[in-house]
Amino acid sequence: MPRATSERFSRAHQPSIKSAAASSSKNHDNGEGSSSSVRNPIFNTERFGQHILKNPQIAQNIVDKANLRPTDKVLEVGPGTGNLTVRILEKAKHVTAVEMDPRMAAEVTKRVQGKPEQRKLDIIIGDFVKAELPYFDVCISNTPYQISSPLVFRLLSHRPIFRIAILMFQREFAMRLVAQPGTDLWSRLSTNVQLYAKVDLVMHVGKNNFRPAPQVESSVVRLVPLDPPPPVKFEEFDGLGRILFSRRNKTVHASFMAKGVIDMLDKNWRTWCSEQNKMIEDDVNMKTKVEGILTDTGYSDNRAAKMTLDDLLKLLSAFHDEGIHFG
């Protein structure tokens, strides 16, 4: 895992005079930020794709859905001004918040300064995708749009496996995570995530609940990693998905006959044979080999848009039986 390109925000760190003065004019009644929907002149939320959740009831609902225990260590991604953070701190043993904007981090620190919760909070300033993550039981995130996919796969690859994540995303992305075979949003993303986790929809959140209001609606999903995870290499499963879902409504046979696919599989097969010290016959025709596998499995005329996870795993296994790999 790459080393963090971030710095920990010490409890002794003080916000600048300018930030403190500006912050003092903001309404923090009940731990919430201002209800204004206009662009915040102090916090450049657009820079990091952040939209501050301002509805206290929704913030509480998100935290409640995590079913936090007093012994839990929580990872929060994108705390913003801390509207979720202060609620998490009420229920959890410890919170590590990862925030890109130092001014936001200063605001969160100010909200717990001098309170018992201050000792329970660490803030990492930096990019979540590159940061060195601590142990955590639960992840809660009002996710900046541009890191939605990296965040999901960073979480799924994290070890040790966490218990649950409650994550807010742009609605279309969230609905692709929970999509089912045969629906319009069933995709490579859907299969890759559902292979390693149980995902379900928690709630929809309208854009007027944020400051500034985003252009799109949002939704919250619950992600529970499978423990133990299936013994399938992600690179292999994703490689098969790349071929099939590049044209999800075409037949599986047509997807495998697309330009470059047969050549790629032939190269992979020859590499595998070399690693296994297997003789390579001169008359091997990879196209014929692939067509034989598709016919034998019965998936030749299927379409990725309607294939289940079991279908994809059976097809992957059939290719592996013949020494053909996708990673």
C-alpha positions in Angstrom: 0.0 0.0 0.0 1.5 3.4 -0.9 2.6 5.6 1.9 0.3 8.5 2.8 1.1 11.8 1.2 -0.8 13.5 4.0 -0.2 14.9 7.5 -2.0 14.2 10.7 -3.9 17.2 12.0 -2.9 17.6 15.6 -5.3 18.6 18.2 -3.1 21.6 19.0 -3.5 22.9 15.5 -5.3 26.2 15.4 -7.3 27.6 12.5 -6.0 30.8 11.0 -7.4 34.1 12.3 -9.1 34.7 9.0 -10.8 31.3 9.1 -11.7 31.6 12.7 -13.3 35.0 12.2 -15.2 33.8 9.2 -16.3 30.6 10.9 -17.6 32.5 14.0 -20.2 34.2 11.8 -21.5 30.8 10.6 -24.5 29.3 12.4 -23.5 26.1 14.3 -26.8 25.6 16.2 -27.1 21.9 17.0 -23.7 21.2 15.5 -24.9 22.1 12.0 -23.4 24.5 9.4 -25.3 27.4 7.7 -28.4 26.4 5.8 -27.5 28.7 2.9 -27.4 27.0 -0.5 -25.1 29.5 -2.0 -21.4 28.9 -2.6 -19.4 29.2 0.6 -16.9 32.0 0.2 -14.5 30.5 2.9 -14.5 26.8 2.0 -13.9 26.1 -1.7 -16.1 23.1 -1.8 -16.2 23.0 -5.6 -12.4 22.4 -5.7 -12.7 18.9 -4.2 -16.2 18.1 -5.4 -17.6 18.5 -1.9 -21.2 19.3 -1.0 -21.8 19.8 2.7 -24.8 17.9 4.1 -26.8 20.5 6.0 -30.0 18.5 7.0 -29.5 17.3 10.6 -32.1 14.6 10.4 -30.5 12.9 7.3 -27.1 13.2 9.0 -28.4 11.4 12.1 -30.1 8.8 9.9 -26.8 8.0 8.1 -25.0 7.5 11.4 -27.9 5.4 12.8 -27.8 3.1 9.8 -24.2 2.2 10.7 -25.4 0.6 14.0 -22.2 1.9 15.8 -20.9 0.1 18.9 -19.1 1.9 21.7 -15.9 -0.1 20.8 -16.0 0.9 17.1 -13.2 2.7 15.3 -14.7 4.6 12.5 -13.1 5.9 9.2 -14.9 9.0 7.8 -14.1 10.2 4.3 -14.7 13.8 3.5 -16.0 15.1 6.8 -16.4 18.6 5.5 -17.4 20.9 8.4 -18.1 17.9 10.7 -21.9 17.6 10.6 -21.6 13.8 10.5 -18.4 13.7 12.5 -19.9 15.1 15.7 -22.6 12.5 15.6 -20.3 9.6 15.0 -18.1 10.7 17.9 -21.1 10.5 20.2 -21.4 6.7 19.6 -17.9 5.4 18.5 -14.7 4.9 20.4 -12.6 6.7 17.9 -12.9 8.5 14.5 -10.2 9.0 11.9 -11.4 11.5 9.3 -9.6 12.0 6.0 -10.0 15.5 4.5 -8.4 17.1 1.5 -9.0 20.7 2.6 -7.0 22.0 5.6 -9.6 24.7 6.2 -12.3 22.1 6.5 -10.0 20.1 8.9 -9.6 23.2 11.0 -13.4 23.7 11.2 -13.9 20.1 12.4 -11.2 20.4 14.9 -12.7 23.7 16.2 -16.1 22.0 16.7 -14.6 19.4 19.2 -12.0 21.6 20.8 -12.1 21.5 24.6 -14.7 18.7 24.6 -14.2 15.1 25.6 -14.7 14.1 21.9 -11.4 15.9 21.1 -9.4 13.0 22.3 -11.4 10.6 20.2 -10.7 12.3 16.8 -7.7 12.2 14.4 -7.7 14.0 11.1 -5.6 13.1 8.1 -5.2 15.9 5.6 -4.7 14.5 2.2 -6.0 12.3 -0.6 -8.0 9.3 0.6 -6.8 7.2 -2.4 -3.2 7.7 -1.4 -3.4 7.9 2.4 -2.2 5.2 4.7 -5.3 4.0 6.4 -5.5 2.9 10.0 -7.5 -0.1 11.3 -11.3 0.6 11.3 -14.5 -1.3 12.0 -16.9 1.0 10.1 -16.6 3.5 7.3 -19.0 6.4 6.8 -18.6 8.8 3.9 -20.3 11.7 2.2 -18.2 10.9 -0.8 -16.7 13.6 -3.1 -18.0 12.6 -6.6 -14.7 12.2 -8.3 -13.4 9.5 -5.9 -16.5 7.4 -5.8 -15.1 4.4 -7.7 -11.6 4.5 -6.2 -13.1 4.8 -2.7 -15.2 1.7 -3.1 -12.4 -0.5 -4.4 -9.9 0.9 -1.9 -12.3 -0.2 0.8 -12.9 -3.6 -0.6 -9.2 -4.3 -0.9 -8.5 -3.0 2.7 -7.3 -5.6 5.2 -8.3 -6.5 7.8 -11.9 -6.5 6.5 -14.1 -4.0 8.1 -17.7 -4.7 9.3 -19.8 -2.2 7.3 -19.7 1.0 5.3 -22.5 3.6 4.9 -21.6 5.6 1.8 -23.3 8.5 0.1 -22.8 8.8 -3.7 -24.3 10.5 -6.7 -27.6 8.6 -7.3 -26.7 7.0 -10.6 -23.5 5.6 -9.2 -25.2 4.3 -6.2 -27.9 2.7 -8.3 -25.3 1.0 -10.4 -23.8 -0.5 -7.2 -27.1 -2.1 -6.2 -28.3 -3.0 -9.8 -29.4 -6.5 -10.7 -29.0 -8.6 -13.8 -31.4 -7.7 -16.6 -31.7 -4.0 -15.5 -30.4 -1.0 -17.4 -27.8 -0.2 -14.8 -26.3 -3.8 -14.5 -22.7 -3.2 -15.3 -19.1 -4.2 -14.8 -19.1 -1.9 -11.7 -22.1 -3.8 -10.3 -20.5 -7.2 -10.8 -17.1 -6.2 -9.4 -18.6 -4.8 -6.2 -21.2 -7.5 -5.7 -18.6 -10.2 -6.1 -16.9 -9.1 -2.9 -19.7 -7.4 -0.9 -23.4 -7.3 -0.2 -24.8 -3.9 -1.2 -28.2 -2.5 -0.6 -29.9 0.9 -0.9 -30.4 2.8 2.4 -32.1 6.1 1.3 -32.3 8.7 -1.4 -31.1 12.3 -0.5 -32.4 15.3 -2.5 -29.9 17.9 -3.7 -31.5 20.6 -1.6 -30.1 18.9 1.5 -26.6 20.1 0.6 -24.7 23.4 0.6 -24.0 24.2 -2.2 -26.7 22.2 -3.9 -25.2 19.8 -6.4 -26.6 19.4 -10.0 -27.7 15.8 -9.3 -29.5 13.8 -6.6 -27.7 11.6 -4.1 -28.3 8.2 -2.5 -26.9 6.3 0.5 -25.9 2.6 0.2 -24.9 0.0 2.8 -21.8 -2.1 1.9 -21.0 -5.2 3.8 -17.8 -7.0 2.7 -18.0 -10.8 2.4 -15.8 -12.4 5.0 -14.1 -14.5 3.9 -14.0 -13.0 0.4 -14.4 -15.4 -2.6 -11.2 -17.0 -3.8 -11.3 -15.1 -7.1 -8.5 -12.8 -8.3 -10.0 -9.4 -9.0 -7.8 -8.8 -12.0 -9.1 -12.0 -13.6 -12.8 -11.3 -12.9 -12.5 -7.7 -14.0 -10.6 -8.7 -17.1 -13.5 -10.9 -18.2 -15.9 -8.1 -17.3 -14.0 -5.7 -19.5 -14.6 -7.9 -22.5 -18.3 -8.7 -21.8 -19.5 -5.3 -20.6 -17.8 -3.2 -23.3 -20.8 -4.2 -25.3 -23.3 -5.5 -22.7 -26.2 -6.0 -25.1 -24.1 -8.0 -27.7 -23.8 -11.7 -27.4 -20.9 -13.2 -25.5 -19.6 -14.7 -28.7 -19.6 -11.2 -30.4 -17.8 -9.7 -27.5 -15.0 -12.3 -27.6 -14.7 -11.8 -31.4 -14.1 -8.0 -31.0 -10.8 -6.7 -32.3 -7.8 -7.5 -30.2 -9.5 -9.9 -27.8 -8.4 -13.2 -29.3 -4.8 -11.9 -29.7 -4.8 -10.8 -26.0 -6.0 -14.1 -24.8 -3.6 -16.0 -27.0 -0.7 -14.0 -25.5 -1.9 -14.6 -22.0 -2.3 -18.3 -22.7 1.2 -18.6 -24.1 2.6 -16.8 -21.0 0.7 -19.2 -18.7 2.0 -22.2 -20.6 5.5 -20.9 -20.3 5.1 -20.4 -16.5 3.6 -23.9 -16.2 6.3 -25.5 -18.4 3.7 -26.8 -20.8 4.4 -27.6 -24.4 2.8 -25.2 -26.9 1.5 -27.0 -30.0 2.1 -25.2 -33.3 -1.4 -25.7 -34.6 -3.3 -24.1 -31.7 -6.0 -21.8 -32.9 -7.2 -19.5 -30.1 -10.3 -18.4 -31.8 -11.4 -22.0 -32.2 -10.4 -22.7 -28.6 -12.5 -19.8 -27.3 -15.5 -20.7 -29.4 -15.3 -24.2 -28.0 -15.4 -23.0 -24.5 -18.4 -20.7 -25.2 -20.3 -23.5 -26.9 -19.5 -26.1 -24.2 -20.7 -23.7 -21.4 -23.8 -22.7 -23.2 -23.0 -19.0 -22.9 -22.2 -18.2 -26.5 -25.5 -16.5 -27.2 -26.0 -15.0 -23.8 -25.7 -11.3 -23.2 -23.7 -9.7 -20.4 -26.7 -7.5 -19.5 -28.6 -10.5 -18.3 -25.8 -12.7 -16.9 -25.7 -13.3 -13.2 -22.6 -13.4 -11.0 -22.8 -17.2 -11.0 -22.9 -17.2 -14.8 -19.7 -15.0 -14.9 -17.9 -17.1 -12.4 -18.8 -20.4 -14.3 -17.5 -18.8 -17.5 -14.3 -17.6 -15.9 -13.7 -21.1 -14.4 -14.2 -22.7 -17.8 -11.5 -20.5 -19.3 -9.1 -21.1 -16.4 -9.6 -24.9 -16.9 -8.1 -24.4 -20.4 -5.3 -22.2 -19.1 -6.8 -19.0 -20.6 -6.5 -15.9 -18.3 -7.7 -12.3 -18.4 -5.4 -10.5 -15.9 
